[in-house]
Coordinates of C-alpha atoms and ligand atoms in Angstrom, one line a residue:
X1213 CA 32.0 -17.3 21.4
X1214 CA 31.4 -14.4 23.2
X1215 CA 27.8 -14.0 23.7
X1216 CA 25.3 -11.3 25.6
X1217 CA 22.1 -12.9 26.7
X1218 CA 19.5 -10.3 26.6
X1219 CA 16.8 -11.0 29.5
X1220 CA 18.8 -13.6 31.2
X1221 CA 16.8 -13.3 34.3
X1222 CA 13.7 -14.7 32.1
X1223 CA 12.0 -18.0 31.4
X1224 CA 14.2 -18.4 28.4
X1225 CA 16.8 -16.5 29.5
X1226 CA 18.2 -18.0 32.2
X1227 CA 18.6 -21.9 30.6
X1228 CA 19.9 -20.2 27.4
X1229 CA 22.5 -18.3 29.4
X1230 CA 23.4 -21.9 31.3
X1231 CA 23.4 -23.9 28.2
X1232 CA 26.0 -21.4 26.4
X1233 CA 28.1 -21.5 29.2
X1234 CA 28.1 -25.3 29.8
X1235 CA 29.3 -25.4 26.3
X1236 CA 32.1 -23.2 27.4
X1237 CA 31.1 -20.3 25.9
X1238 CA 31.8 -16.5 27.8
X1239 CA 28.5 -15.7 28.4
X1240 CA 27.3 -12.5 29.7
X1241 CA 23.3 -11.4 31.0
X1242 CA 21.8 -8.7 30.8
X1243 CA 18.5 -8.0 32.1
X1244 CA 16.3 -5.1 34.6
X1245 CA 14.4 -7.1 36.5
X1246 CA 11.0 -5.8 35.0
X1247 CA 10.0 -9.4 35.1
X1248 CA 10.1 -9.9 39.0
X1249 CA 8.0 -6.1 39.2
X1250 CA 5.2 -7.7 36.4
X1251 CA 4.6 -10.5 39.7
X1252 CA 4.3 -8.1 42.2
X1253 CA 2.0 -5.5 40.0
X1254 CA 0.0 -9.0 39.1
X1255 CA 0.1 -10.1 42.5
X1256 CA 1.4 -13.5 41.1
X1257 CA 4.8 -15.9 41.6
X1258 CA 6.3 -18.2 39.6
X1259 CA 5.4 -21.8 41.0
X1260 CA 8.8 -22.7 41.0
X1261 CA 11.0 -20.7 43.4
X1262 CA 13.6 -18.8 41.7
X1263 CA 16.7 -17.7 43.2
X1264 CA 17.7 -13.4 42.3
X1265 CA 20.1 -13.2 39.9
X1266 CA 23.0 -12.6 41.2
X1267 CA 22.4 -16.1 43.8
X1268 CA 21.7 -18.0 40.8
X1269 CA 25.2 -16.8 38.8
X1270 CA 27.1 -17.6 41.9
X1271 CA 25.6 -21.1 42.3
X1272 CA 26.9 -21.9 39.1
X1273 CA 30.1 -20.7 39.5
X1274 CA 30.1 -23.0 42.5
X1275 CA 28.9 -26.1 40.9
X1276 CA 30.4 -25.6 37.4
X1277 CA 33.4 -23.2 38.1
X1278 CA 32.2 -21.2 35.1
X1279 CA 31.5 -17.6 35.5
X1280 CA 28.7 -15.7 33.5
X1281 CA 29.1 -11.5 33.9
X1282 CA 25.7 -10.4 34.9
X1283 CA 24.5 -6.5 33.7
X1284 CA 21.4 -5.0 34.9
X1285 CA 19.7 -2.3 33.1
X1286 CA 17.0 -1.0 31.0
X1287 CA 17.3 -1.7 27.3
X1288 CA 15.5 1.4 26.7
X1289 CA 18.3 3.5 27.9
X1290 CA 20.6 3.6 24.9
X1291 CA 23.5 4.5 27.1
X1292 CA 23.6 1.5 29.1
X1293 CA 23.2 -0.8 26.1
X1294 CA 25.5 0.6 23.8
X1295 CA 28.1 0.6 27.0
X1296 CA 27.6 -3.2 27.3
X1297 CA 28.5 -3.8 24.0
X1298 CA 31.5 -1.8 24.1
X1299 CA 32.7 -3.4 27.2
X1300 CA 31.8 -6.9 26.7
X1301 CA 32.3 -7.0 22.7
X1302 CA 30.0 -10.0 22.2
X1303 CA 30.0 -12.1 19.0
X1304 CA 26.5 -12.6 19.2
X1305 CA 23.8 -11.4 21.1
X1306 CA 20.6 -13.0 21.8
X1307 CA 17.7 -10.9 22.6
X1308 CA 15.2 -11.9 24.7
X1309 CA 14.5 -9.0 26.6
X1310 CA 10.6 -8.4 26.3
X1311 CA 7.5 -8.0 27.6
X1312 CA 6.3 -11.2 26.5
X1313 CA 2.4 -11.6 27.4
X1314 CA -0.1 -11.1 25.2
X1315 CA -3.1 -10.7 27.8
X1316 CA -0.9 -8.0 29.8
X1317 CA -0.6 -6.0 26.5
X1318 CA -4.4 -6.0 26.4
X1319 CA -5.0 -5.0 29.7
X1320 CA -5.7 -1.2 29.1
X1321 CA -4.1 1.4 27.2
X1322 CA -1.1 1.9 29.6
X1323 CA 0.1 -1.5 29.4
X1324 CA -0.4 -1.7 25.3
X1325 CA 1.8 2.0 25.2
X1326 CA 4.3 -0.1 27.6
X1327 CA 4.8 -2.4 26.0
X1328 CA 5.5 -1.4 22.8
X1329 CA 7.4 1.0 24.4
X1330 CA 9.5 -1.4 25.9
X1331 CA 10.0 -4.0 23.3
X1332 CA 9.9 -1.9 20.2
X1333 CA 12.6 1.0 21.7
X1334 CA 14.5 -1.9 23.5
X1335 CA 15.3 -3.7 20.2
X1336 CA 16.0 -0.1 18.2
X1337 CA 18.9 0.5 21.0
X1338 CA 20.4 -2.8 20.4
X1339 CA 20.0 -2.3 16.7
X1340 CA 21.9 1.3 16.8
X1341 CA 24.3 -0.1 19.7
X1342 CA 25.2 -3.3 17.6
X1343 CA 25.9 -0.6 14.3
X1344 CA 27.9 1.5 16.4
X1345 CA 30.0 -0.9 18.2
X1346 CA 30.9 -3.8 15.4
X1347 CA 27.9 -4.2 12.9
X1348 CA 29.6 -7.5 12.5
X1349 CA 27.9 -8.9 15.9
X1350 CA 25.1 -11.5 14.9
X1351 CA 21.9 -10.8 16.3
X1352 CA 19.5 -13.6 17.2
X1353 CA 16.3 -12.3 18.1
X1354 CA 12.8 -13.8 19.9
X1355 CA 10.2 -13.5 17.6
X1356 CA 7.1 -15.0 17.7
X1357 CA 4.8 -17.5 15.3
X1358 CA 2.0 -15.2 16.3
X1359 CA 3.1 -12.3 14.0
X1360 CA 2.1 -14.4 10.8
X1361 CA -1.5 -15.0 12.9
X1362 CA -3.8 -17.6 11.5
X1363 CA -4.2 -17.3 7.5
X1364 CA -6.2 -20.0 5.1
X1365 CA -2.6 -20.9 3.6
X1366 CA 0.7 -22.1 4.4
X1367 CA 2.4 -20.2 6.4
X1368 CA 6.3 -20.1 5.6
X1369 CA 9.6 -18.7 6.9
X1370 CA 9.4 -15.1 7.0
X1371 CA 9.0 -15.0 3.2
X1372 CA 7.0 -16.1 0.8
X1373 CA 7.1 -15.9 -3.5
X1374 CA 4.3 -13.6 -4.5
X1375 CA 3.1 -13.4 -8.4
X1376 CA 1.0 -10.4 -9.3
X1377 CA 0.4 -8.9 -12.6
X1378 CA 3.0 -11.4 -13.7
X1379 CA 5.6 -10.0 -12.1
X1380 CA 7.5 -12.8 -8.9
X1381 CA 9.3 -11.2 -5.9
X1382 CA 10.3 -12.9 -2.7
X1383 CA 8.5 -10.1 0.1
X1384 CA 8.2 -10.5 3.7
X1385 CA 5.2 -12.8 4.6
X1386 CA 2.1 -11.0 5.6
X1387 CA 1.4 -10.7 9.2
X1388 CA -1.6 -10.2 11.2
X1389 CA -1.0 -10.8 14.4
X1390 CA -3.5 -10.7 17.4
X1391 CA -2.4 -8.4 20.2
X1392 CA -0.3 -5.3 20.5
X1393 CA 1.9 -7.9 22.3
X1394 CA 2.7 -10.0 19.3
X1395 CA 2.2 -6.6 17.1
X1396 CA 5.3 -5.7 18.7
X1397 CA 7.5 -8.0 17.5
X1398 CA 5.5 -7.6 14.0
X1399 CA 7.6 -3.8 14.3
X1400 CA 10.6 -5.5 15.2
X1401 CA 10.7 -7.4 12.9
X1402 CA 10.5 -4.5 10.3
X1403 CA 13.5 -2.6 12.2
X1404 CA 15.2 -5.4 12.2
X1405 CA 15.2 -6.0 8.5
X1406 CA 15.3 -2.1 7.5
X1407 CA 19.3 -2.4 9.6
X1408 CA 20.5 -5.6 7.9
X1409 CA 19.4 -3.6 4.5
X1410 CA 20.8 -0.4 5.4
X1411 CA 23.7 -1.2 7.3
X1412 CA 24.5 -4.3 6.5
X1413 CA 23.7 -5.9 10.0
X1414 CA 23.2 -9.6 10.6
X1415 CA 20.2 -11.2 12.4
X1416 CA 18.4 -14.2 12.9
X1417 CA 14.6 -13.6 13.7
X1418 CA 13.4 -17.0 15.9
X1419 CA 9.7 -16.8 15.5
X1420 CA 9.3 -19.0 18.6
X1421 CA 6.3 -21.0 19.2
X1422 CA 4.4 -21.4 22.4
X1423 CA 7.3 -23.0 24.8
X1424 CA 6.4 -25.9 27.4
X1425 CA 8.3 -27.9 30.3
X1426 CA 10.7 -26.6 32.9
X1427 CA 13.8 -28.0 33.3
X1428 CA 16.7 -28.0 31.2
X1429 CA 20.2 -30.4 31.8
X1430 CA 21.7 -27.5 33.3
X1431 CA 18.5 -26.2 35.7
X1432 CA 18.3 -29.2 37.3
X1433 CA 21.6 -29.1 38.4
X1434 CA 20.7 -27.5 41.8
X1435 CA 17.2 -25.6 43.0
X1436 CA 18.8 -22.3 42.5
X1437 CA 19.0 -23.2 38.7
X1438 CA 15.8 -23.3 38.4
X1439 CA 14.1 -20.8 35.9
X1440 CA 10.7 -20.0 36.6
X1441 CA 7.6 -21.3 35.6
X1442 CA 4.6 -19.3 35.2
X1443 CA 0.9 -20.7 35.7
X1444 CA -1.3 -17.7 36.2
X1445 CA -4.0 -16.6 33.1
X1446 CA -1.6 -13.4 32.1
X1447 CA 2.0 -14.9 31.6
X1448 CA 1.4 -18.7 32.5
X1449 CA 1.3 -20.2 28.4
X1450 CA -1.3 -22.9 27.7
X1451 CA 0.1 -26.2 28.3
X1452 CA 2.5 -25.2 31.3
X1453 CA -1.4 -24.0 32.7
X1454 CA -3.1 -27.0 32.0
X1455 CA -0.7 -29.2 34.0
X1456 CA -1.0 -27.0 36.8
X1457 CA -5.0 -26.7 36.5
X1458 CA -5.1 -30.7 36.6
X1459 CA -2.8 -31.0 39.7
X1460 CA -5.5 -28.9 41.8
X1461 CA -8.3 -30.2 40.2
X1462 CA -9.4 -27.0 38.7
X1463 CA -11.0 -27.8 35.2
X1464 CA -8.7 -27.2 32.1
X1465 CA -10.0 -23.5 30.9
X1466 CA -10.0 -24.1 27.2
X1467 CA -11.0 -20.7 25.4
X1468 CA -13.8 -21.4 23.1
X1469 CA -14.1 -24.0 21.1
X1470 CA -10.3 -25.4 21.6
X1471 CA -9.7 -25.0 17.8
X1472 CA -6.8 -22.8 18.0
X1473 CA -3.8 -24.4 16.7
X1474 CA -0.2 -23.0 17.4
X1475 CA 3.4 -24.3 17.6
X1476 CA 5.0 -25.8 20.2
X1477 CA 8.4 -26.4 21.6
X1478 CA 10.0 -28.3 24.8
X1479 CA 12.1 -25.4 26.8
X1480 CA 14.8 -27.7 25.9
X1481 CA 14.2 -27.2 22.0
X1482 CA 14.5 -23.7 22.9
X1483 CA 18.2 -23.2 24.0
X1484 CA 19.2 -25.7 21.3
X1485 CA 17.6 -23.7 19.0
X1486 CA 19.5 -20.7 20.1
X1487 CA 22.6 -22.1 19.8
X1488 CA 22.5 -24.3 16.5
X1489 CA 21.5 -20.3 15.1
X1490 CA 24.7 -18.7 16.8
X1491 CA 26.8 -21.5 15.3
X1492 CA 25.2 -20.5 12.4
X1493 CA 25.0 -17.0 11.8
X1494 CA 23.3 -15.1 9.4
X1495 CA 25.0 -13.7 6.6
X1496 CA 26.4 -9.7 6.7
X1497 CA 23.5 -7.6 5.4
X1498 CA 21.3 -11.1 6.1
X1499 CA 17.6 -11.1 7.6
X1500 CA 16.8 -14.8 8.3
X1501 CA 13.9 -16.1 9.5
X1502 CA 13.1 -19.2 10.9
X1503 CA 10.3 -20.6 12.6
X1504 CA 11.4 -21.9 15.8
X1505 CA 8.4 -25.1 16.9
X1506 CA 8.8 -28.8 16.7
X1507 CA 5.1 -30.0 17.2
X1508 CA 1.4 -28.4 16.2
X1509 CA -1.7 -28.9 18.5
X1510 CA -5.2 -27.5 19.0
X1511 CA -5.6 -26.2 22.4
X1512 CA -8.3 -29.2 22.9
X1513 CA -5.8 -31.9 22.1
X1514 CA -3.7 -30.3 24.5
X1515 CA -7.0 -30.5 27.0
X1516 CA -7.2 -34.1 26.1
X1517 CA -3.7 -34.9 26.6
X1518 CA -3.7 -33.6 30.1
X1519 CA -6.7 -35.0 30.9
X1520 CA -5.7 -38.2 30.0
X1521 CA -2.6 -38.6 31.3
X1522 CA -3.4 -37.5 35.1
X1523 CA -4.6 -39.8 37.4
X1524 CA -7.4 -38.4 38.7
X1525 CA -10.1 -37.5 36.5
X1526 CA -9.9 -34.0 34.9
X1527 CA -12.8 -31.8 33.7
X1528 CA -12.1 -29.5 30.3
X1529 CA -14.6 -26.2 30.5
X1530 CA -15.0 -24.0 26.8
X1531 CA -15.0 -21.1 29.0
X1532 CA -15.6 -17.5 27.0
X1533 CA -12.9 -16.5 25.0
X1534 CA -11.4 -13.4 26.4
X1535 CA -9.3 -13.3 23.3
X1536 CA -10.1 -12.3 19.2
X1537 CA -8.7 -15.1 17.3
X1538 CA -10.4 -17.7 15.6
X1539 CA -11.1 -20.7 17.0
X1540 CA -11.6 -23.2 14.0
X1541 CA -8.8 -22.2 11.5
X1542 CA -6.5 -23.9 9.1
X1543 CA -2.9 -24.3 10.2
X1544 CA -0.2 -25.5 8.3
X1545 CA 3.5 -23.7 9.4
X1546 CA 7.3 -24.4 7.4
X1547 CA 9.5 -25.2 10.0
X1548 CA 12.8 -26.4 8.3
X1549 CA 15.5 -24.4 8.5
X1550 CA 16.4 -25.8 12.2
X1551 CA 15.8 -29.3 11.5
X1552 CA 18.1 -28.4 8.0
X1553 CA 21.0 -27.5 10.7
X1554 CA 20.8 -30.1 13.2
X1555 CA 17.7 -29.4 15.3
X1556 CA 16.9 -32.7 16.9
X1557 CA 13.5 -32.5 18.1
X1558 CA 12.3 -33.3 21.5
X1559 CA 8.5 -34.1 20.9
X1560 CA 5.7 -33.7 23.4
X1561 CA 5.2 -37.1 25.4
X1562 CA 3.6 -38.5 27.9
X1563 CA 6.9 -39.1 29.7
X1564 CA 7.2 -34.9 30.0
X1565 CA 3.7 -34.3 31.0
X1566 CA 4.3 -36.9 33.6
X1567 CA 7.6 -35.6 35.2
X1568 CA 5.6 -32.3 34.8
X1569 CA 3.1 -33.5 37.3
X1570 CA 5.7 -34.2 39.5
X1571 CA 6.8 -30.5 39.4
X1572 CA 3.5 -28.9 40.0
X1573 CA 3.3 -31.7 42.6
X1574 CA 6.5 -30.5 44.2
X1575 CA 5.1 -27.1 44.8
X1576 CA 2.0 -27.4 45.2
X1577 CA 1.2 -25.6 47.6
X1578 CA 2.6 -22.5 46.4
X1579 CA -0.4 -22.3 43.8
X1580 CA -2.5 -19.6 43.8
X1581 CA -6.4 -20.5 42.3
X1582 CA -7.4 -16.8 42.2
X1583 CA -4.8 -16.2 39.4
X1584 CA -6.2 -18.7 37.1
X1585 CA -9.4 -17.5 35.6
X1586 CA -8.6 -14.9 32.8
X1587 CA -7.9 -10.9 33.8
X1588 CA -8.0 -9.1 30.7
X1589 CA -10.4 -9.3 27.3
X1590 CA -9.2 -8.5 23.9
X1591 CA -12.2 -5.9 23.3
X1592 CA -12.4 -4.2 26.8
X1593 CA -14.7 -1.7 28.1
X1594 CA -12.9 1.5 26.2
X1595 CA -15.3 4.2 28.0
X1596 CA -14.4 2.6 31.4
X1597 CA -10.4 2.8 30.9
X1598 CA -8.2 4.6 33.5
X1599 CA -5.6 7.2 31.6
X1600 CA -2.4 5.1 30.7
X1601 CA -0.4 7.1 33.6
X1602 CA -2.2 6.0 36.3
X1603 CA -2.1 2.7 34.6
X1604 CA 1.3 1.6 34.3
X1605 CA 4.3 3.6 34.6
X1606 CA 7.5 3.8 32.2
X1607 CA 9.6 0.6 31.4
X1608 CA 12.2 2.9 33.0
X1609 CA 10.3 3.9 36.4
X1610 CA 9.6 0.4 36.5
X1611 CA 13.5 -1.1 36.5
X1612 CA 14.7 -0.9 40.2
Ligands
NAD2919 P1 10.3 -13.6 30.4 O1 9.4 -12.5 30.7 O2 10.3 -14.8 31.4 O3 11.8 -13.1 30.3 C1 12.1 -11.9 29.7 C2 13.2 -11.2 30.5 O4 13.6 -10.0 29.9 C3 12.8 -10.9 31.9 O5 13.7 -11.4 32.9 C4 12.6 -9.3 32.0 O6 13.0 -8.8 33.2 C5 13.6 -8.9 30.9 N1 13.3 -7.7 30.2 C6 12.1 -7.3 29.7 N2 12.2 -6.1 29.2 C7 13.5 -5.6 29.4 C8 14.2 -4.4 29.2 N3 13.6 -3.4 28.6 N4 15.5 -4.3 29.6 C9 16.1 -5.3 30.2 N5 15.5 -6.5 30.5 C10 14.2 -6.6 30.1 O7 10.0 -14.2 28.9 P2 10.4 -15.5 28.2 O8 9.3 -16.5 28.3 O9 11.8 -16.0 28.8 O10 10.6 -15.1 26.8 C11 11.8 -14.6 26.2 C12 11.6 -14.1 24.8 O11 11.1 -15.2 24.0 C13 10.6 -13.0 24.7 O12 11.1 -12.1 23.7 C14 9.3 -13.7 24.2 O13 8.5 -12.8 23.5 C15 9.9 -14.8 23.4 N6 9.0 -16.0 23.3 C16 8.6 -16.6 24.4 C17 7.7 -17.7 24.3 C18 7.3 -18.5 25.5 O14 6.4 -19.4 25.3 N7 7.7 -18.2 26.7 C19 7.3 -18.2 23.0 C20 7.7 -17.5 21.9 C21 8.6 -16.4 22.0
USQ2920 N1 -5.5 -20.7 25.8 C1 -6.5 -21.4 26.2 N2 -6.6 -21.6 27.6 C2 -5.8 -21.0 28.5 C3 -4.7 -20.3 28.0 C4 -4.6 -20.1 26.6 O1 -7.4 -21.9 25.5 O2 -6.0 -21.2 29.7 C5 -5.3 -20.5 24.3 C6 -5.2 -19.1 23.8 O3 -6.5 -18.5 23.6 C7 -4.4 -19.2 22.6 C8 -3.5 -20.4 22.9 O4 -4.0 -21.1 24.0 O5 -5.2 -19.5 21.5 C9 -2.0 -20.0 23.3 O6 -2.1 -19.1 24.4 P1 -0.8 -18.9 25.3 O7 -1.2 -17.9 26.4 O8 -0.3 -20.2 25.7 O9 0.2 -18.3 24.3 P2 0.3 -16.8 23.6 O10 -0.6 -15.8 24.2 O11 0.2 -17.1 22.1 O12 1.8 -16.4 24.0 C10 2.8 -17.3 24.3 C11 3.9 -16.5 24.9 C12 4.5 -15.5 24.0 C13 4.8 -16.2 22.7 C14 3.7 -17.0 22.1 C15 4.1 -17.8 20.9 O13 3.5 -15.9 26.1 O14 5.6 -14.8 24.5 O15 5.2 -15.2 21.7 O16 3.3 -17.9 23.1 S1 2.9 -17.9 19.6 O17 1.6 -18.3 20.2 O18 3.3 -18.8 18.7 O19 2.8 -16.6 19.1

């Protein structure tokens, strides 16, 4: 296959483009480097060192021989996207290219303007690229479990069977999700599903849970494989925190009451995921959803796991939720359709939190304790917010 990797610089990104390509695919990445300008706006790093882009290609074409074709650009500038399509003509692409934090969506009202902005206009120019170039192209696209947020009933694939007035249709599932962050991929969604319906396009929408661990076959390959690995409390995701809070001895910062449950992954789940869906794709005029987790925990089993596991002893806090979400809830998600194609899960173990350890241990000292403690609340100070110019600037004055 030929396939575009769409924020191949990213967490995600970069040991999905390494897996495709180990598997001989002709991959190609694409991505603007917002990412790198989020850390130096936030003042933060990723613990693990990551090579640029362009270092990291070439070391695999050193150790592998395999070349992956590296673009960089803005997805919100339609010209550039719809010219990567033409010239690479990808079979599939696989869009990751987002902001991806929920906190730095709720910072203030320029960074909830950019990023919709950038995620909801990003995926529109791939939608009207992908029609324009070959609506055959398969899209998968990162979605996110947090769009359905936390009803009292099952939540199920992207659709569920509805009876009302005694009349049955199958209609998207409700969504209520709990930050303009995972609101945007709510909108995506929608876009998404308006093109495979009007134009007959064909996408896969992964709603991803929360993703753990570091290392992938291919990353660990050499130290300028690595992909990055993010601690601090705006883009560092719960698990991945608590490792690094126990290796300095910082209590585990559980948000209230440590009832919120969510689905979880391995990183390594991830790219499998990714590809079992491209050697799969969606139907023409398809919309398929599936929901991409292996495992379900409460953030305070997560705690307890940690806790338990390191060798000195670790302290949990209930510090104040910063966030709106409930923190006692029922949780019950589908999660089929992978394991239906092959998915061979990778479950959370002792064994990963251990080697984890080791990671955070290998870096230690590149860990910053001022970025742990939480920057941004869900309902800030509205009368105290600086106007969203001064805030943030465009997704495009951003890319440079
Ligand atoms: P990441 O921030 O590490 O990577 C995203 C990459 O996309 C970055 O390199 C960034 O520079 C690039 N990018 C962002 N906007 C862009 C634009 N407009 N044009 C070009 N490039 C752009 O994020 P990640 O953790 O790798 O997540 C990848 C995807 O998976 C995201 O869509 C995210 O919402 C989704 N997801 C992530 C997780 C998780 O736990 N990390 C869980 C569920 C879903
Ligand atoms: N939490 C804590 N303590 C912390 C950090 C988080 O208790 O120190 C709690 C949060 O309140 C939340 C849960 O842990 O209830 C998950 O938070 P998170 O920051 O790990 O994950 P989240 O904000 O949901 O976002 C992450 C990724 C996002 C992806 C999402 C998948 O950053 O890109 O879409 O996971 S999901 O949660 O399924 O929507």
């Amino acid at each position: 296959m030929r396939v575009l990797v769409l924020g191949g610089d990213g967490y995600l990104g970069w040991p999905a483009a390494l897996h495709f390509s180990a598997a001989g695919h002709d991959v190609t990445v694409v991505d603007s480097y917002i990412r790198r300008r989020y850390d130096r706006e936030l003042g933060t790093d990723s613990l693990v060192p990551i090579a640029t882009l362009p270092e990291r290609i070439a070391r695999w074409q050193a150790v592998t021989g395999a070349v992956i074709g590296l673009a960089v650009g803005d997805l919100n500038d339609a010209a550039f996207v719809t010219s990567v399509l033409e010239r690479v003509r990808p079979d599939t692409v696989i869009h990751l290219a987002e902001q991806r934090s929920a906190p730095y969506s709720m910072m203030d009202q320029g960074h909830a303007v950019h990023t919709q902005l950038n995620n909801v206009v990003g995926t529109l120019n791939v939608l009207w690229a992908i029609a324009q170039t070959d609506p055959t192209i398969h899209l998968i696209k990162l979605g996110t479990m947090g769009e359905y947020g936390t009803p009292n009933i099952d939540i199920e694939e992207g659709w569920l069977r509805v009876t009302h007035n005694g009349r049955t249709d199958v209609l998207p599932y409700p969504k209520q999700a709990g930050s303009f962050y995972h609101l945007s991929k709510v909108h995506d969604s929608h876009n998404i599903l308006f093109c495979c319906r009007a134009w007959g396009l064909r996408a896969t929408d992964l709603n991803q849970g929360v993703v753990y661990g570091a290392e992938t076959a291919q990353t660990r390959l050499h130290p300028e494989l690595a992909t990055r690995f993010d601690y601090d409390a705006v883009f560092g995701t719960v698990l991945n925190r608590f490792i690094v809070q126990a290796v300095i001895g910082h209590a585990l910062t559980v948000y209230g009451a440590g009832g919120q449950t969510r689905g979880f992954l391995d990183i390594v789940d991830t790219v499998r995921c990714l590809e079992i869906a491209a050697e799969h794709p969606a139907e023409p005029g398809e919309f398929r959803v599936f929901n991409q987790f292996t495992e379900s925990f409460s953030v305070l089993e997560l705690a307890e796991l940690v806790a338990a596991l390191h060798k000195s002893r670790v302290r949990i806090e209930h510090v104040d939720n910063p966030r709106i979400e409930m923190d006692q809830h029922y949780y019950n998600a589908a999660h089929d359709g992978l394991l239906r194609l092959g998915l061979e899960p990778h479950p959370l173990s002792a064994a990963l939190v251990e080697s984890a350890f080791e990671t955070v241990q290998r870096h230690r000292n590149r860990i910053d304790p001022r970025v742990i403690l939480p920057l941004s609340r869900w309902k800030p100070n509205l009368a105290a917010q600086e106007p969203p110019e001064a805030a943030i600037p465009s997704g495009a004055a951003l890319v440079g």
